[in-house]
Amino acid sequence: MPDKPSLLIVNNFHADTIARLDARYETHHLWLLSEAEKRELIERLEGNCEAAATASWICDEIVYELGSLRVLSCFGVGVDGIDFERTGAAGIAVTNTPDVLNDAVADLAIALILATTRDIVNADRFVRAGEWRKGPFPFGAGLAGRTLGILGLGRIGNAIVRRAEPFGLRFAYHNRRRKEDVPFPYFESARELAGQSDILLNMLPGGPETFGLVDLEVLDALGPEGIFINVGRGSSVNESALVQALRHGLIAGAGLDVYANEPNVPAELLTMDNVVLMPHIGSATVETRAAMGNLVVENLDSWFSAHTLLTEVTGN
Ligand code: NAP
Ligand code: 8YV
């Protein structure tokens, strides 16, 4: 009998955290196995394993077949990779890693706002290509007095507001419900918010409720001078509508960190000069990823020592 509790690790979400889990638990690395081996492992763990760790944005369905599973500790805040119908039905508690990544993701959102409005990437290319000697670079758009519309004003959205205030931006937002403690104008729909925004920033979670919510109508409402930023989830944007809006000048530009089918980026976007493309690096700083890993470990430790959880989440 192993003297450490058994832990199923579903995917390779963060090497340093997995190494820490390997040292504390009797771990089983599901992602390294063939489908037949996975099934054999799940059968072998039945009754002997009550915890699993996974990325929050993707999870192997086979984990829900482990009847003794009681806790699923997720690395990441957006839990669109988790099937809450199945965890709820099976009595599996789920945890995620909120707040510890707010600063890093908000920093990247600001970077994308500045990169798009001041055309930073093309300006760099312009200097490197020796174009500066031939004439000045085209003017960009300032931020002071412009409106940043936030779709999904929550933990990260508020961290973005705190950073953006000193730039002189104004704010507006759309959530499912108006927030009593928020002083900014609230709009009942994404389209209405877009119509009042110079920069529309998507911070919405993924999942069926937000699927394709940013569509052609929303982008058209943003208008030909408008900038679209996406740091939330790619699934909440209709990417072919976005390509169409950028190609036909319905909006001026976009700054994207997330895509519907990562790591695949629509080919048309790769050819466009008015988009800045990031490879989903919102939370990708050494210290933030370590803090996310700490929460994954602490939730599991808390479960095994006291049957309590630090950051339980019941849906996306
Ligand atoms: P949060 O605090 O829950 O904020 C999300 C906000 O969206 C909430 O205030 C919620 O307000 C609103 N919302 C949810 N569903 C909605 C809907 N159907 N329509 C309109 N508004 C809706 O979450 P967070 O910690 O800020 O994270 C937000 C998302 O960012 C995550 O879910 C994840 O997908 C993404 N993310 C991306 C990165 C990256 O690297 N790019 C990193 C971390 C997180 P109401 O409940 O009032 O509607
Ligand atoms: C990912 C994220 O965890 O937390 C989220 O919801 O999207 C990110 O922090 C990260 O991109 C790992 O790849």
Coordinates of C-alpha atoms and ligand atoms in Angstrom, one line a residue:
M1 CA 0.0 0.0 0.0
P2 CA 1.4 3.4 -0.9
D3 CA 1.8 5.7 2.2
K4 CA 0.9 8.8 0.1
P5 CA -2.7 9.5 -1.1
S6 CA -3.3 8.7 -4.8
L7 CA -3.6 11.6 -7.2
L8 CA -4.7 11.4 -10.9
I9 CA -3.0 14.1 -13.0
V10 CA -5.0 14.5 -16.1
N11 CA -2.8 16.6 -18.3
N12 CA 0.6 18.3 -18.4
F13 CA -0.6 21.7 -17.3
H14 CA 2.5 23.1 -15.5
A15 CA 5.8 21.2 -15.2
D16 CA 6.9 22.7 -11.8
T17 CA 3.5 22.1 -10.2
I18 CA 3.4 18.5 -11.4
A19 CA 6.9 18.0 -10.0
R20 CA 5.6 19.2 -6.6
L21 CA 2.5 17.0 -6.8
D22 CA 4.8 14.0 -7.7
A23 CA 6.7 14.6 -4.5
R24 CA 3.6 14.8 -2.3
Y25 CA 1.3 12.2 -3.8
E26 CA 1.2 8.8 -5.4
T27 CA 0.7 10.3 -8.9
H28 CA -0.6 8.8 -12.1
H29 CA 0.0 10.7 -15.3
L30 CA -3.0 10.1 -17.4
W31 CA -1.9 12.0 -20.5
L32 CA 1.0 9.7 -21.1
L33 CA -1.2 6.6 -21.6
S34 CA -3.0 5.1 -24.6
E35 CA -6.8 5.0 -24.5
A36 CA -6.7 1.4 -23.4
E37 CA -4.1 2.1 -20.7
K38 CA -6.2 5.0 -19.4
R39 CA -9.2 2.8 -19.0
E40 CA -7.2 0.2 -17.2
L41 CA -5.8 2.9 -14.9
I42 CA -9.3 4.3 -14.0
E43 CA -10.5 0.7 -13.2
R44 CA -7.4 0.1 -11.0
L45 CA -7.8 3.5 -9.2
E46 CA -11.5 2.9 -8.4
G47 CA -12.0 3.1 -4.7
N48 CA -8.4 4.1 -4.1
C49 CA -8.3 7.6 -5.6
E50 CA -10.4 10.5 -4.6
A51 CA -8.5 13.5 -6.2
A52 CA -7.4 14.6 -9.6
A53 CA -5.6 17.7 -10.9
T54 CA -6.1 19.2 -14.4
A55 CA -5.9 22.2 -16.6
S56 CA -9.0 24.3 -16.2
W57 CA -9.6 24.8 -19.9
I58 CA -9.4 21.1 -21.0
C59 CA -10.0 17.8 -19.2
D60 CA -10.1 14.2 -20.3
E61 CA -13.7 13.0 -20.1
I62 CA -12.6 9.6 -18.7
V63 CA -11.9 11.2 -15.2
Y64 CA -15.7 11.5 -14.7
E65 CA -15.8 7.7 -14.9
L66 CA -13.7 7.4 -11.7
G67 CA -16.5 6.7 -9.2
S68 CA -14.4 7.4 -6.1
L69 CA -13.3 10.9 -7.4
R70 CA -14.3 13.6 -4.9
V71 CA -12.2 16.6 -5.8
L72 CA -10.9 18.0 -9.1
S73 CA -8.2 20.7 -8.6
C74 CA -7.9 22.9 -11.7
F75 CA -5.0 25.0 -12.8
G76 CA -6.5 28.2 -14.3
V77 CA -9.5 30.4 -13.5
G78 CA -11.7 29.9 -16.6
V79 CA -13.2 26.4 -16.0
D80 CA -14.8 26.0 -19.4
G81 CA -12.9 22.7 -19.8
I82 CA -14.9 21.1 -16.9
D83 CA -18.3 19.4 -17.3
F84 CA -20.2 20.7 -14.3
E85 CA -23.2 18.6 -15.1
R86 CA -21.1 15.5 -14.6
T87 CA -19.1 16.8 -11.6
G88 CA -22.4 17.9 -9.9
A89 CA -24.1 14.6 -10.6
A90 CA -21.1 12.6 -9.3
G91 CA -20.6 14.7 -6.2
I92 CA -17.1 15.9 -7.4
A93 CA -16.0 19.3 -5.9
V94 CA -14.1 21.5 -8.3
T95 CA -11.5 24.2 -7.5
N96 CA -9.8 26.8 -9.7
T97 CA -7.1 29.5 -9.4
P98 CA -8.9 32.9 -9.2
D99 CA -7.3 36.3 -8.3
V100 CA -3.6 35.2 -8.3
L101 CA -3.5 35.9 -12.0
N102 CA -5.5 39.2 -12.1
D103 CA -2.4 41.4 -12.3
A104 CA -0.6 39.5 -15.0
V105 CA -3.7 39.2 -17.3
A106 CA -4.6 42.9 -16.7
D107 CA -1.0 43.9 -17.6
L108 CA -1.4 42.0 -20.9
A109 CA -4.7 43.6 -21.6
I110 CA -3.1 47.1 -21.2
A111 CA -0.2 46.0 -23.4
L112 CA -2.7 45.0 -26.2
I113 CA -4.6 48.3 -25.8
L114 CA -1.4 50.3 -26.3
A115 CA -0.1 48.0 -29.0
T116 CA -3.2 48.4 -31.1
T117 CA -4.0 52.1 -30.5
R118 CA -0.4 53.1 -31.1
D119 CA 0.4 50.5 -33.7
I120 CA 3.5 49.4 -31.8
V121 CA 4.2 46.2 -33.7
N122 CA 4.1 47.9 -37.1
A123 CA 6.1 50.8 -35.8
D124 CA 8.9 48.4 -34.7
R125 CA 8.9 46.8 -38.2
F126 CA 8.9 50.3 -39.7
V127 CA 12.2 51.2 -37.9
R128 CA 13.8 47.8 -38.6
A129 CA 13.0 48.1 -42.3
G130 CA 14.7 51.5 -42.6
E131 CA 11.3 53.2 -43.5
W132 CA 11.8 56.0 -41.0
R133 CA 14.4 57.7 -43.2
K134 CA 11.7 58.0 -45.9
G135 CA 9.1 59.7 -43.7
P136 CA 7.2 59.6 -40.5
F137 CA 5.1 56.8 -39.2
P138 CA 1.3 57.3 -39.4
F139 CA -0.3 58.8 -36.2
G140 CA -2.1 56.6 -33.7
A141 CA -5.1 57.2 -31.4
G142 CA -4.7 58.6 -27.9
L143 CA -6.5 57.0 -24.9
A144 CA -7.5 60.0 -22.8
G145 CA -11.3 60.7 -23.0
R146 CA -12.0 57.5 -25.0
T147 CA -14.3 54.8 -23.7
L148 CA -13.1 51.3 -22.8
G149 CA -16.2 49.0 -22.8
I150 CA -15.6 45.9 -20.8
L151 CA -17.6 42.7 -21.6
G152 CA -17.4 40.7 -18.3
L153 CA -16.4 43.2 -15.6
G154 CA -15.2 40.8 -12.8
R155 CA -11.9 40.2 -11.0
I156 CA -9.6 40.7 -14.0
G157 CA -11.8 43.4 -15.5
N158 CA -11.5 45.5 -12.3
A159 CA -7.8 45.0 -12.3
I160 CA -7.8 46.4 -15.9
V161 CA -9.9 49.4 -14.8
R162 CA -7.4 50.2 -12.0
R163 CA -4.5 50.2 -14.5
A164 CA -6.4 52.1 -17.2
E165 CA -7.8 54.9 -15.0
P166 CA -4.5 56.9 -15.1
F167 CA -4.6 56.9 -18.9
G168 CA -7.7 59.0 -18.7
L169 CA -10.0 56.4 -20.2
R170 CA -13.7 56.3 -19.4
F171 CA -15.4 53.0 -18.7
A172 CA -18.7 51.2 -19.4
Y173 CA -19.6 47.5 -19.1
H174 CA -21.9 44.7 -19.8
N175 CA -22.5 41.7 -17.4
R176 CA -25.6 39.6 -17.0
R177 CA -26.6 41.9 -14.2
R178 CA -25.8 45.5 -13.3
K179 CA -23.4 45.8 -10.3
E180 CA -24.7 48.2 -7.6
D181 CA -21.2 49.1 -6.5
V182 CA -19.9 50.0 -10.0
P183 CA -20.1 53.7 -11.0
F184 CA -19.7 53.2 -14.8
P185 CA -22.6 53.1 -17.3
Y186 CA -24.1 49.6 -17.7
F187 CA -25.5 48.3 -20.9
E188 CA -28.0 45.5 -21.3
S189 CA -26.3 43.9 -24.3
A190 CA -22.9 43.5 -25.9
R191 CA -24.2 45.3 -28.9
E192 CA -25.3 48.4 -26.9
L193 CA -22.0 48.4 -25.1
A194 CA -20.0 48.2 -28.3
G195 CA -22.0 51.1 -29.7
Q196 CA -20.8 53.3 -26.9
S197 CA -17.2 52.1 -26.8
D198 CA -14.0 53.2 -28.6
I199 CA -12.3 50.0 -27.4
L200 CA -14.3 46.9 -26.7
L201 CA -12.5 44.5 -24.4
N202 CA -13.8 40.9 -24.0
M203 CA -13.1 39.4 -20.5
L204 CA -16.0 36.9 -20.7
P205 CA -15.6 33.3 -19.6
G206 CA -16.0 30.5 -22.2
G207 CA -18.7 27.9 -22.3
P208 CA -22.1 27.6 -24.0
E209 CA -23.6 30.7 -22.5
T210 CA -21.1 33.1 -24.1
F211 CA -20.5 31.1 -27.3
G212 CA -20.2 33.4 -30.3
L213 CA -21.6 36.3 -28.2
V214 CA -19.3 38.8 -30.0
D215 CA -20.7 38.6 -33.5
L216 CA -20.9 40.7 -36.6
E217 CA -23.6 42.9 -35.2
V218 CA -21.5 43.7 -32.1
L219 CA -18.4 44.4 -34.2
D220 CA -20.4 46.6 -36.6
A221 CA -21.7 48.6 -33.6
L222 CA -18.1 49.2 -32.4
G223 CA -17.6 51.0 -35.7
P224 CA -14.8 51.8 -38.2
E225 CA -12.6 53.6 -35.6
G226 CA -13.1 50.9 -33.0
I227 CA -10.6 48.5 -31.5
F228 CA -11.5 45.0 -30.3
I229 CA -9.4 43.3 -27.6
N230 CA -9.9 39.7 -26.5
V231 CA -8.3 38.4 -23.3
G232 CA -11.2 36.3 -22.2
R233 CA -12.0 33.2 -24.3
G234 CA -11.9 32.7 -28.0
S235 CA -15.1 30.7 -28.0
S236 CA -17.1 33.8 -27.1
V237 CA -16.2 35.5 -30.4
N238 CA -17.4 34.5 -33.8
E239 CA -14.0 34.5 -35.5
S240 CA -15.2 34.5 -39.1
A241 CA -17.2 37.7 -38.2
L242 CA -14.1 39.2 -36.7
V243 CA -12.1 38.4 -39.8
Q244 CA -14.9 39.9 -42.0
A245 CA -15.1 43.0 -39.7
L246 CA -11.3 43.6 -39.9
R247 CA -11.1 42.9 -43.7
H248 CA -13.9 45.2 -44.6
G249 CA -13.0 48.1 -42.2
L250 CA -16.1 47.6 -40.0
I251 CA -13.6 48.0 -37.1
A252 CA -10.1 49.5 -37.1
G253 CA -8.1 46.8 -35.4
A254 CA -7.9 44.0 -32.9
G255 CA -5.6 42.7 -30.2
L256 CA -6.1 39.0 -29.4
D257 CA -4.6 36.7 -26.7
V258 CA -7.2 33.9 -27.1
Y259 CA -8.7 32.0 -30.0
A260 CA -11.6 29.6 -30.6
N261 CA -9.4 26.6 -31.5
E262 CA -6.0 27.1 -29.9
P263 CA -3.2 26.8 -30.8
N264 CA -4.7 27.3 -34.3
V265 CA -5.2 30.9 -35.3
P266 CA -7.4 31.7 -38.4
A267 CA -5.1 32.0 -41.4
E268 CA -6.6 35.3 -42.5
L269 CA -5.6 37.0 -39.2
L270 CA -2.0 36.0 -39.8
T271 CA -1.9 38.2 -43.0
M272 CA -3.5 41.3 -41.4
D273 CA -1.5 44.3 -40.3
N274 CA -4.3 45.7 -38.1
V275 CA -4.2 42.8 -35.6
V276 CA -1.8 42.1 -32.8
L277 CA -1.7 38.3 -32.0
M278 CA -0.5 36.8 -28.7
P279 CA -0.2 33.1 -28.0
H280 CA -2.5 33.0 -24.9
I281 CA 0.0 34.5 -22.5
G282 CA -2.2 36.5 -20.2
S283 CA -1.2 34.6 -17.1
A284 CA 2.2 33.6 -18.4
T285 CA 4.7 35.1 -16.0
V286 CA 6.9 32.9 -13.9
E287 CA 5.5 34.2 -10.6
T288 CA 1.9 34.0 -11.7
R289 CA 2.1 30.5 -13.0
A290 CA 3.8 29.5 -9.7
A291 CA 1.0 31.2 -7.7
M292 CA -1.6 29.3 -9.7
G293 CA 0.3 26.1 -9.0
N294 CA 0.4 26.9 -5.3
L295 CA -3.4 27.1 -5.3
V296 CA -3.7 23.7 -7.0
V297 CA -1.4 22.2 -4.4
E298 CA -3.0 24.0 -1.4
N299 CA -6.5 22.9 -2.4
L300 CA -5.4 19.3 -2.6
D301 CA -3.5 19.5 0.7
S302 CA -6.5 21.1 2.4
W303 CA -8.8 18.4 1.0
F304 CA -6.6 15.6 2.3
S305 CA -5.9 17.2 5.7
A306 CA -9.3 18.7 6.6
H307 CA -11.8 17.9 3.7
T308 CA -12.0 21.7 3.1
L309 CA -11.2 23.6 -0.1
L310 CA -9.8 27.1 -0.6
T311 CA -11.3 28.1 -3.9
E312 CA -14.2 25.9 -4.8
V313 CA -16.1 26.8 -8.0
T314 CA -19.6 25.6 -9.0
G315 CA -19.7 26.7 -12.7
N316 CA -18.0 28.8 -15.3
Ligands
NAP1 P1 -15.0 36.7 -13.2 O1 -14.5 37.5 -12.0 O2 -16.0 35.7 -13.0 O3 -15.5 37.8 -14.2 C1 -16.3 37.4 -15.4 C2 -17.4 38.4 -15.5 O4 -18.2 38.0 -16.7 C3 -18.3 38.4 -14.3 O5 -18.3 39.6 -13.7 C4 -19.7 38.0 -14.9 O6 -20.7 38.9 -14.3 C5 -19.6 38.2 -16.4 N1 -20.3 37.2 -17.1 C6 -20.2 35.9 -17.0 N2 -21.0 35.3 -17.9 C7 -21.6 36.3 -18.6 C8 -22.5 36.3 -19.7 N3 -23.1 35.2 -20.2 N4 -22.9 37.5 -20.2 C9 -22.4 38.7 -19.7 N5 -21.5 38.7 -18.7 C10 -21.1 37.5 -18.1 O7 -13.8 36.0 -13.9 P2 -12.3 36.5 -14.1 O8 -11.4 36.0 -13.0 O9 -12.3 38.0 -14.3 O10 -11.9 35.8 -15.5 C11 -12.7 36.0 -16.6 C12 -12.2 35.1 -17.7 O11 -11.0 35.4 -18.2 C13 -12.0 33.6 -17.3 O12 -13.2 32.9 -17.2 C14 -11.1 33.1 -18.4 O13 -11.9 32.5 -19.5 C15 -10.4 34.4 -18.9 N6 -9.0 34.3 -18.6 C16 -8.1 34.5 -19.6 C17 -6.7 34.5 -19.3 C18 -5.7 34.7 -20.4 O14 -4.6 34.2 -20.2 N7 -6.0 35.3 -21.5 C19 -6.3 34.3 -18.0 C20 -7.2 34.2 -17.0 C21 -8.6 34.2 -17.3 P3 -22.2 38.5 -14.1 O15 -22.1 37.2 -13.2 O16 -22.8 39.6 -13.3 O17 -22.8 38.3 -15.4
8YV2 C1 -4.5 29.6 -18.5 C2 -6.4 31.0 -18.4 O1 -4.6 28.9 -17.4 O2 -6.7 30.9 -16.1 C3 -7.3 30.9 -17.2 O3 -8.5 30.7 -17.4 O4 -6.8 31.1 -19.5 C4 -4.9 31.0 -18.3 O5 -4.4 31.4 -17.1 C5 -3.1 29.6 -19.1 O6 -3.2 30.1 -20.3 C6 -2.5 28.2 -19.2 O7 -2.2 27.9 -20.5

